[in-house]
C-alpha cells in the first residue's frame, strides 16, 4: 500500500508540475477573455495490455462527446460566455464549407501545439501563434478566443497493472488534457495547460471535471486582472446609494 502511494505521488508530481502557461498580454491584464468558442474536442484512448497499446475508437468518439459539456461547465464557472451551438455536430454535418474551415483550424492548431508541448514556457514569451487563419471561422467574429481541447488516455488491462506493480512500471490508468486558448483575432496562443490525471477516461469522462477546473486556475487569475471595472452608472441602484444618508436622517 505504501508503494502505491509513493508511485502515485511521484507520477502526479513529475507530470503535473509547470502545467499552466499564460501569454504576457493575458497575465498583465492587457487582454480580457469574455466570449469563447469551443472547438470540437478530439480524444484518443488506447487499451494497454502486455502485447502493447491498441486504439479504442468507439470509446474515443464517446469521450469526445461526453467531455464537451464537462469542459463547457468549467468555462462557465469562470463566468465566460460559451458559444455551444455554432460548431455542434449537427451543424457541421449539414455545412460542408464550415467543416473544411474547422478541419483546417484543427490541423493548424495541432501543428502549433507540437512544439508548444516541448517548449511550453515559451507561451509566456508570446512565441506561439496560429496566424490570421483563425479569422476564417464565422463563429469567431464576435468572440475573444477559441478553445482547443485534446485528450489522450491509456487504460491498462488487469495483467498490465499487475506487471507494473511487480516490476515498478506503470500500474495506473492515466489521461492527459491539453487545453489551448487562442486569440480569435490574431491567432496568438493566450493560454496553454496540460494537466495529467490518474483517471479512466473511457469509464467516466465527467470524472475529469476537477482536473480541468484546476487547469484553468491561472487563466482565471490572469483574466480577472483585466476584467473591466463596473461603472457607477451600470451598478444597481442599491449599490449607487449605499452609504448615502437617508432623507429621514438629514
PDB file of C-alpha atoms in Angstrom:
ATOM      1  CA  UNK A   1       0.000   0.000   0.000  1.00  0.00           C
ATOM      2  CA  UNK A   2       2.872   2.327   0.827  1.00  0.00           C
ATOM      3  CA  UNK A   3       4.455   1.577  -2.564  1.00  0.00           C
ATOM      4  CA  UNK A   4       1.218   2.516  -4.331  1.00  0.00           C
ATOM      5  CA  UNK A   5       1.117   5.857  -2.538  1.00  0.00           C
ATOM      6  CA  UNK A   6       4.735   6.671  -3.387  1.00  0.00           C
ATOM      7  CA  UNK A   7       4.316   5.756  -7.065  1.00  0.00           C
ATOM      8  CA  UNK A   8       1.143   7.836  -7.327  1.00  0.00           C
ATOM      9  CA  UNK A   9       2.788  10.822  -5.665  1.00  0.00           C
ATOM     10  CA  UNK A  10       5.872  10.704  -7.908  1.00  0.00           C
ATOM     11  CA  UNK A  11       3.819  10.188 -11.068  1.00  0.00           C
ATOM     12  CA  UNK A  12       1.471  13.070 -10.274  1.00  0.00           C
ATOM     13  CA  UNK A  13       4.276  15.445  -9.262  1.00  0.00           C
ATOM     14  CA  UNK A  14       6.539  14.747 -12.232  1.00  0.00           C
ATOM     15  CA  UNK A  15       3.814  15.043 -14.876  1.00  0.00           C
ATOM     16  CA  UNK A  16       1.713  17.766 -13.267  1.00  0.00           C
ATOM     17  CA  UNK A  17       4.415  20.325 -12.497  1.00  0.00           C
ATOM     18  CA  UNK A  18       4.548  23.538 -14.523  1.00  0.00           C
ATOM     19  CA  UNK A  19       1.315  22.674 -16.313  1.00  0.00           C
ATOM     20  CA  UNK A  20      -0.195  26.137 -16.952  1.00  0.00           C
ATOM     21  CA  UNK A  21       1.223  28.898 -19.127  1.00  0.00           C
ATOM     22  CA  UNK A  22      -0.129  32.394 -19.805  1.00  0.00           C
ATOM     23  CA  UNK A  23       0.668  34.792 -22.663  1.00  0.00           C
ATOM     24  CA  UNK A  24       2.197  38.046 -21.321  1.00  0.00           C
ATOM     25  CA  UNK A  25      -0.775  40.074 -22.601  1.00  0.00           C
ATOM     26  CA  UNK A  26      -3.174  37.894 -20.623  1.00  0.00           C
ATOM     27  CA  UNK A  27      -1.062  37.807 -17.485  1.00  0.00           C
ATOM     28  CA  UNK A  28      -0.509  41.578 -17.499  1.00  0.00           C
ATOM     29  CA  UNK A  29      -4.212  42.308 -17.902  1.00  0.00           C
ATOM     30  CA  UNK A  30      -3.865  43.749 -21.392  1.00  0.00           C
ATOM     31  CA  UNK A  31      -6.150  41.041 -22.768  1.00  0.00           C
ATOM     32  CA  UNK A  32      -9.511  40.102 -21.290  1.00  0.00           C
ATOM     33  CA  UNK A  33     -11.364  36.988 -22.448  1.00  0.00           C
ATOM     34  CA  UNK A  34     -15.137  37.018 -22.105  1.00  0.00           C
ATOM     35  CA  UNK A  35     -16.624  35.327 -25.176  1.00  0.00           C
ATOM     36  CA  UNK A  36     -15.338  31.911 -26.231  1.00  0.00           C
ATOM     37  CA  UNK A  37     -15.969  29.394 -28.987  1.00  0.00           C
ATOM     38  CA  UNK A  38     -15.258  25.787 -28.044  1.00  0.00           C
ATOM     39  CA  UNK A  39     -13.765  23.922 -30.992  1.00  0.00           C
ATOM     40  CA  UNK A  40     -14.763  20.245 -31.441  1.00  0.00           C
ATOM     41  CA  UNK A  41     -12.869  18.191 -28.863  1.00  0.00           C
ATOM     42  CA  UNK A  42     -10.549  15.428 -30.069  1.00  0.00           C
ATOM     43  CA  UNK A  43      -9.713  12.362 -27.949  1.00  0.00           C
ATOM     44  CA  UNK A  44      -7.545   9.283 -28.331  1.00  0.00           C
ATOM     45  CA  UNK A  45      -7.862   6.376 -25.904  1.00  0.00           C
ATOM     46  CA  UNK A  46      -5.693   3.265 -26.002  1.00  0.00           C
ATOM     47  CA  UNK A  47      -6.030  -0.026 -24.176  1.00  0.00           C
ATOM     48  CA  UNK A  48      -2.616  -1.151 -22.960  1.00  0.00           C
ATOM     49  CA  UNK A  49      -2.027  -4.872 -22.435  1.00  0.00           C
ATOM     50  CA  UNK A  50       1.105  -6.985 -22.218  1.00  0.00           C
ATOM     51  CA  UNK A  51       1.059  -7.056 -26.029  1.00  0.00           C
ATOM     52  CA  UNK A  52       1.181  -3.266 -26.216  1.00  0.00           C
ATOM     53  CA  UNK A  53      -1.320  -0.440 -26.897  1.00  0.00           C
ATOM     54  CA  UNK A  54      -4.319  -0.737 -29.193  1.00  0.00           C
ATOM     55  CA  UNK A  55      -6.721   2.092 -30.092  1.00  0.00           C
ATOM     56  CA  UNK A  56     -10.209   2.205 -28.575  1.00  0.00           C
ATOM     57  CA  UNK A  57     -12.008   4.007 -31.401  1.00  0.00           C
ATOM     58  CA  UNK A  58     -15.579   3.755 -30.141  1.00  0.00           C
ATOM     59  CA  UNK A  59     -14.604   4.843 -26.623  1.00  0.00           C
ATOM     60  CA  UNK A  60     -12.596   7.748 -28.059  1.00  0.00           C
ATOM     61  CA  UNK A  61     -15.556   9.122 -30.026  1.00  0.00           C
ATOM     62  CA  UNK A  62     -17.804   8.745 -26.980  1.00  0.00           C
ATOM     63  CA  UNK A  63     -15.257  10.558 -24.811  1.00  0.00           C
ATOM     64  CA  UNK A  64     -15.202  13.495 -27.244  1.00  0.00           C
ATOM     65  CA  UNK A  65     -18.966  13.812 -26.915  1.00  0.00           C
ATOM     66  CA  UNK A  66     -19.020  13.354 -23.144  1.00  0.00           C
ATOM     67  CA  UNK A  67     -16.101  15.706 -22.462  1.00  0.00           C
ATOM     68  CA  UNK A  68     -17.741  18.616 -24.273  1.00  0.00           C
ATOM     69  CA  UNK A  69     -20.292  19.517 -21.548  1.00  0.00           C
ATOM     70  CA  UNK A  70     -17.618  18.943 -18.888  1.00  0.00           C
ATOM     71  CA  UNK A  71     -15.241  21.486 -20.446  1.00  0.00           C
ATOM     72  CA  UNK A  72     -18.104  23.892 -21.080  1.00  0.00           C
ATOM     73  CA  UNK A  73     -19.148  23.672 -17.428  1.00  0.00           C
ATOM     74  CA  UNK A  74     -15.608  24.554 -16.323  1.00  0.00           C
ATOM     75  CA  UNK A  75     -15.547  27.590 -18.622  1.00  0.00           C
ATOM     76  CA  UNK A  76     -18.977  28.741 -17.498  1.00  0.00           C
ATOM     77  CA  UNK A  77     -17.781  28.520 -13.901  1.00  0.00           C
ATOM     78  CA  UNK A  78     -15.236  31.184 -14.900  1.00  0.00           C
ATOM     79  CA  UNK A  79     -18.145  33.457 -15.912  1.00  0.00           C
ATOM     80  CA  UNK A  80     -17.222  33.197 -19.589  1.00  0.00           C
ATOM     81  CA  UNK A  81     -19.806  33.160 -22.378  1.00  0.00           C
ATOM     82  CA  UNK A  82     -19.559  29.964 -24.435  1.00  0.00           C
ATOM     83  CA  UNK A  83     -20.922  29.543 -27.950  1.00  0.00           C
ATOM     84  CA  UNK A  84     -22.169  25.962 -27.775  1.00  0.00           C
ATOM     85  CA  UNK A  85     -24.211  25.833 -30.980  1.00  0.00           C
ATOM     86  CA  UNK A  86     -22.107  27.252 -33.837  1.00  0.00           C
ATOM     87  CA  UNK A  87     -19.921  24.134 -34.179  1.00  0.00           C
ATOM     88  CA  UNK A  88     -22.321  21.483 -32.932  1.00  0.00           C
ATOM     89  CA  UNK A  89     -22.097  18.094 -34.731  1.00  0.00           C
ATOM     90  CA  UNK A  90     -25.470  18.573 -36.442  1.00  0.00           C
ATOM     91  CA  UNK A  91     -24.379  21.989 -37.769  1.00  0.00           C
ATOM     92  CA  UNK A  92     -21.091  20.668 -39.143  1.00  0.00           C
ATOM     93  CA  UNK A  93     -22.860  17.712 -40.712  1.00  0.00           C
ATOM     94  CA  UNK A  94     -25.041  19.999 -42.832  1.00  0.00           C
ATOM     95  CA  UNK A  95     -22.389  22.603 -43.710  1.00  0.00           C
ATOM     96  CA  UNK A  96     -19.516  21.219 -45.810  1.00  0.00           C
ATOM     97  CA  UNK A  97     -17.743  24.581 -46.116  1.00  0.00           C
ATOM     98  CA  UNK A  98     -17.757  25.075 -42.354  1.00  0.00           C
ATOM     99  CA  UNK A  99     -16.408  21.543 -41.872  1.00  0.00           C
ATOM    100  CA  UNK A 100     -13.456  22.370 -44.129  1.00  0.00           C
ATOM    101  CA  UNK A 101     -12.711  25.557 -42.197  1.00  0.00           C
ATOM    102  CA  UNK A 102     -12.895  23.756 -38.845  1.00  0.00           C
ATOM    103  CA  UNK A 103     -10.698  20.924 -40.134  1.00  0.00           C
ATOM    104  CA  UNK A 104      -8.062  23.405 -41.341  1.00  0.00           C
ATOM    105  CA  UNK A 105      -8.090  25.153 -37.970  1.00  0.00           C
ATOM    106  CA  UNK A 106      -7.742  21.866 -36.096  1.00  0.00           C
ATOM    107  CA  UNK A 107      -4.758  20.857 -38.238  1.00  0.00           C
ATOM    108  CA  UNK A 108      -3.135  24.261 -37.829  1.00  0.00           C
ATOM    109  CA  UNK A 109      -3.587  24.107 -34.061  1.00  0.00           C
ATOM    110  CA  UNK A 110      -2.081  20.605 -33.909  1.00  0.00           C
ATOM    111  CA  UNK A 111       0.937  21.836 -35.870  1.00  0.00           C
ATOM    112  CA  UNK A 112       1.302  24.740 -33.442  1.00  0.00           C
ATOM    113  CA  UNK A 113       0.750  22.518 -30.410  1.00  0.00           C
ATOM    114  CA  UNK A 114       3.509  20.028 -31.265  1.00  0.00           C
ATOM    115  CA  UNK A 115       6.446  22.368 -30.476  1.00  0.00           C
ATOM    116  CA  UNK A 116       4.362  24.041 -27.760  1.00  0.00           C
ATOM    117  CA  UNK A 117       4.226  20.794 -25.767  1.00  0.00           C
ATOM    118  CA  UNK A 118       8.026  20.584 -25.782  1.00  0.00           C
ATOM    119  CA  UNK A 119       8.649  24.258 -25.013  1.00  0.00           C
ATOM    120  CA  UNK A 120       5.535  25.241 -23.087  1.00  0.00           C
ATOM    121  CA  UNK A 121       7.296  28.006 -21.159  1.00  0.00           C
ATOM    122  CA  UNK A 122       7.650  29.921 -24.428  1.00  0.00           C
ATOM    123  CA  UNK A 123       3.892  30.591 -24.267  1.00  0.00           C
ATOM    124  CA  UNK A 124       4.828  33.065 -21.524  1.00  0.00           C
ATOM    125  CA  UNK A 125       7.002  34.845 -24.066  1.00  0.00           C
ATOM    126  CA  UNK A 126       4.223  35.082 -26.656  1.00  0.00           C
ATOM    127  CA  UNK A 127       6.070  32.903 -29.163  1.00  0.00           C
ATOM    128  CA  UNK A 128       3.211  30.729 -30.417  1.00  0.00           C
ATOM    129  CA  UNK A 129       0.543  31.771 -32.889  1.00  0.00           C
ATOM    130  CA  UNK A 130      -1.795  30.207 -35.446  1.00  0.00           C
ATOM    131  CA  UNK A 131      -1.820  33.396 -37.508  1.00  0.00           C
ATOM    132  CA  UNK A 132      -4.805  35.008 -39.191  1.00  0.00           C
ATOM    133  CA  UNK A 133      -6.262  31.645 -40.288  1.00  0.00           C
ATOM    134  CA  UNK A 134      -8.481  31.978 -37.193  1.00  0.00           C
ATOM    135  CA  UNK A 135     -10.412  34.804 -38.874  1.00  0.00           C
ATOM    136  CA  UNK A 136     -11.849  32.311 -41.371  1.00  0.00           C
ATOM    137  CA  UNK A 137     -14.154  30.890 -38.702  1.00  0.00           C
ATOM    138  CA  UNK A 138     -17.514  32.701 -38.918  1.00  0.00           C
ATOM    139  CA  UNK A 139     -18.340  31.931 -35.287  1.00  0.00           C
ATOM    140  CA  UNK A 140     -15.134  33.623 -34.193  1.00  0.00           C
ATOM    141  CA  UNK A 141     -16.119  37.080 -35.469  1.00  0.00           C
ATOM    142  CA  UNK A 142     -17.814  38.102 -32.232  1.00  0.00           C
ATOM    143  CA  UNK A 143     -15.583  36.028 -29.946  1.00  0.00           C
ATOM    144  CA  UNK A 144     -12.475  36.897 -27.976  1.00  0.00           C
ATOM    145  CA  UNK A 145     -10.884  33.464 -28.214  1.00  0.00           C
ATOM    146  CA  UNK A 146     -11.176  29.902 -29.476  1.00  0.00           C
ATOM    147  CA  UNK A 147     -10.666  26.967 -27.114  1.00  0.00           C
ATOM    148  CA  UNK A 148      -8.964  23.807 -28.381  1.00  0.00           C
ATOM    149  CA  UNK A 149      -9.018  20.613 -26.310  1.00  0.00           C
ATOM    150  CA  UNK A 150      -7.069  17.421 -26.931  1.00  0.00           C
ATOM    151  CA  UNK A 151      -7.447  14.402 -24.655  1.00  0.00           C
ATOM    152  CA  UNK A 152      -5.298  11.281 -24.630  1.00  0.00           C
ATOM    153  CA  UNK A 153      -5.559   8.322 -22.291  1.00  0.00           C
ATOM    154  CA  UNK A 154      -4.210   4.887 -21.546  1.00  0.00           C
ATOM    155  CA  UNK A 155      -6.463   2.244 -19.997  1.00  0.00           C
ATOM    156  CA  UNK A 156      -4.442  -0.636 -18.578  1.00  0.00           C
ATOM    157  CA  UNK A 157      -5.641  -4.220 -18.531  1.00  0.00           C
ATOM    158  CA  UNK A 158      -5.506  -6.139 -15.252  1.00  0.00           C
ATOM    159  CA  UNK A 159      -2.447  -8.062 -16.389  1.00  0.00           C
ATOM    160  CA  UNK A 160      -0.598  -4.876 -17.323  1.00  0.00           C
ATOM    161  CA  UNK A 161      -1.355  -3.280 -13.960  1.00  0.00           C
ATOM    162  CA  UNK A 162      -0.167  -6.375 -12.120  1.00  0.00           C
ATOM    163  CA  UNK A 163       3.049  -6.391 -14.167  1.00  0.00           C
ATOM    164  CA  UNK A 164       3.561  -2.722 -13.325  1.00  0.00           C
ATOM    165  CA  UNK A 165       3.296  -3.472  -9.625  1.00  0.00           C
ATOM    166  CA  UNK A 166       5.802  -6.291  -9.868  1.00  0.00           C
ATOM    167  CA  UNK A 167       8.489  -4.501 -11.901  1.00  0.00           C
ATOM    168  CA  UNK A 168       7.757  -0.968 -10.674  1.00  0.00           C
ATOM    169  CA  UNK A 169       6.383   0.318 -14.005  1.00  0.00           C
ATOM    170  CA  UNK A 170       3.084   1.977 -14.878  1.00  0.00           C
ATOM    171  CA  UNK A 171       0.249   0.472 -12.847  1.00  0.00           C
ATOM    172  CA  UNK A 172      -2.483   3.090 -13.223  1.00  0.00           C
ATOM    173  CA  UNK A 173      -4.887   4.330 -15.882  1.00  0.00           C
ATOM    174  CA  UNK A 174      -3.784   7.795 -16.960  1.00  0.00           C
ATOM    175  CA  UNK A 175      -5.177  10.649 -19.008  1.00  0.00           C
ATOM    176  CA  UNK A 176      -3.854  13.997 -20.189  1.00  0.00           C
ATOM    177  CA  UNK A 177      -5.888  17.008 -21.264  1.00  0.00           C
ATOM    178  CA  UNK A 178      -4.241  19.654 -23.450  1.00  0.00           C
ATOM    179  CA  UNK A 179      -6.101  22.966 -23.438  1.00  0.00           C
ATOM    180  CA  UNK A 180      -5.253  25.911 -25.665  1.00  0.00           C
ATOM    181  CA  UNK A 181      -6.946  29.314 -25.616  1.00  0.00           C
ATOM    182  CA  UNK A 182      -6.246  31.132 -28.884  1.00  0.00           C
ATOM    183  CA  UNK A 183      -6.961  34.785 -29.716  1.00  0.00           C
ATOM    184  CA  UNK A 184      -9.830  34.806 -32.228  1.00  0.00           C
ATOM    185  CA  UNK A 185      -8.485  37.955 -33.921  1.00  0.00           C
ATOM    186  CA  UNK A 186      -4.776  37.270 -34.490  1.00  0.00           C
ATOM    187  CA  UNK A 187      -4.258  33.596 -33.589  1.00  0.00           C
ATOM    188  CA  UNK A 188      -1.902  34.157 -30.638  1.00  0.00           C
ATOM    189  CA  UNK A 189      -1.892  31.355 -28.066  1.00  0.00           C
ATOM    190  CA  UNK A 190      -3.002  33.167 -24.919  1.00  0.00           C
ATOM    191  CA  UNK A 191      -3.095  30.180 -22.588  1.00  0.00           C
ATOM    192  CA  UNK A 192      -1.932  26.582 -22.562  1.00  0.00           C
ATOM    193  CA  UNK A 193      -2.483  23.909 -19.926  1.00  0.00           C
ATOM    194  CA  UNK A 194      -1.573  20.228 -19.881  1.00  0.00           C
ATOM    195  CA  UNK A 195      -2.908  18.540 -16.738  1.00  0.00           C
ATOM    196  CA  UNK A 196      -2.319  14.829 -16.175  1.00  0.00           C
ATOM    197  CA  UNK A 197      -4.749  12.762 -14.121  1.00  0.00           C
ATOM    198  CA  UNK A 198      -4.764   9.196 -12.845  1.00  0.00           C
ATOM    199  CA  UNK A 199      -8.264   8.525 -14.157  1.00  0.00           C
ATOM    200  CA  UNK A 200     -10.006   6.264 -16.658  1.00  0.00           C
ATOM    201  CA  UNK A 201     -11.247   8.500 -19.479  1.00  0.00           C
ATOM    202  CA  UNK A 202     -13.111   5.644 -21.151  1.00  0.00           C
ATOM    203  CA  UNK A 203     -15.033   4.819 -17.993  1.00  0.00           C
ATOM    204  CA  UNK A 204     -16.187   8.264 -16.887  1.00  0.00           C
ATOM    205  CA  UNK A 205     -15.127  11.457 -18.749  1.00  0.00           C
ATOM    206  CA  UNK A 206     -17.080  13.537 -16.209  1.00  0.00           C
ATOM    207  CA  UNK A 207     -14.556  12.410 -13.594  1.00  0.00           C
ATOM    208  CA  UNK A 208     -12.060  14.765 -15.257  1.00  0.00           C
ATOM    209  CA  UNK A 209     -14.026  17.863 -14.186  1.00  0.00           C
ATOM    210  CA  UNK A 210     -11.925  18.621 -11.100  1.00  0.00           C
ATOM    211  CA  UNK A 211      -8.684  18.324 -13.077  1.00  0.00           C
ATOM    212  CA  UNK A 212      -9.995  20.554 -15.862  1.00  0.00           C
ATOM    213  CA  UNK A 213     -11.140  23.122 -13.301  1.00  0.00           C
ATOM    214  CA  UNK A 214      -7.637  23.203 -11.818  1.00  0.00           C
ATOM    215  CA  UNK A 215      -6.089  23.583 -15.277  1.00  0.00           C
ATOM    216  CA  UNK A 216      -7.888  26.930 -15.642  1.00  0.00           C
ATOM    217  CA  UNK A 217      -6.716  28.252 -12.271  1.00  0.00           C
ATOM    218  CA  UNK A 218      -4.025  30.545 -13.705  1.00  0.00           C
ATOM    219  CA  UNK A 219      -6.294  31.530 -16.587  1.00  0.00           C
ATOM    220  CA  UNK A 220      -8.965  32.685 -14.151  1.00  0.00           C
ATOM    221  CA  UNK A 221      -6.416  34.606 -12.099  1.00  0.00           C
ATOM    222  CA  UNK A 222      -4.929  36.365 -15.114  1.00  0.00           C
ATOM    223  CA  UNK A 223      -8.272  37.020 -16.805  1.00  0.00           C
ATOM    224  CA  UNK A 224      -9.739  38.578 -13.669  1.00  0.00           C
ATOM    225  CA  UNK A 225      -6.938  41.145 -13.656  1.00  0.00           C
ATOM    226  CA  UNK A 226      -8.179  42.535 -16.961  1.00  0.00           C
ATOM    227  CA  UNK A 227     -11.897  42.369 -16.149  1.00  0.00           C
ATOM    228  CA  UNK A 228     -13.464  45.762 -16.881  1.00  0.00           C
ATOM    229  CA  UNK A 229     -14.457  47.579 -13.705  1.00  0.00           C
ATOM    230  CA  UNK A 230     -18.183  48.086 -13.234  1.00  0.00           C
ATOM    231  CA  UNK A 231     -19.008  51.758 -13.573  1.00  0.00           C
ATOM    232  CA  UNK A 232     -21.243  53.529 -11.105  1.00  0.00           C
ATOM    233  CA  UNK A 233     -23.820  54.064 -13.848  1.00  0.00           C
ATOM    234  CA  UNK A 234     -24.009  50.322 -14.502  1.00  0.00           C
ATOM    235  CA  UNK A 235     -24.312  49.367 -10.854  1.00  0.00           C
ATOM    236  CA  UNK A 236     -27.700  48.558  -9.344  1.00  0.00           C
ATOM    237  CA  UNK A 237     -29.463  51.438  -7.549  1.00  0.00           C
ATOM    238  CA  UNK A 238     -28.739  49.902  -4.151  1.00  0.00           C
ATOM    239  CA  UNK A 239     -25.003  49.995  -4.856  1.00  0.00           C
ATOM    240  CA  UNK A 240     -25.152  53.633  -6.018  1.00  0.00           C
ATOM    241  CA  UNK A 241     -26.993  54.831  -2.900  1.00  0.00           C
ATOM    242  CA  UNK A 242     -25.081  52.711  -0.400  1.00  0.00           C
ATOM    243  CA  UNK A 243     -23.512  54.869   2.283  1.00  0.00           C
ATOM    244  CA  UNK A 244     -25.625  57.949   1.484  1.00  0.00           C
ATOM    245  CA  UNK A 245     -27.728  59.360   4.353  1.00  0.00           C
ATOM    246  CA  UNK A 246     -31.428  58.753   4.069  1.00  0.00           C
ATOM    247  CA  UNK A 247     -33.888  61.612   3.816  1.00  0.00           C
ATOM    248  CA  UNK A 248     -35.108  60.817   7.321  1.00  0.00           C
ATOM    249  CA  UNK A 249     -31.618  61.067   8.719  1.00  0.00           C
ATOM    250  CA  UNK A 250     -30.903  64.515   7.271  1.00  0.00           C
TER     251      UNK A 250
END
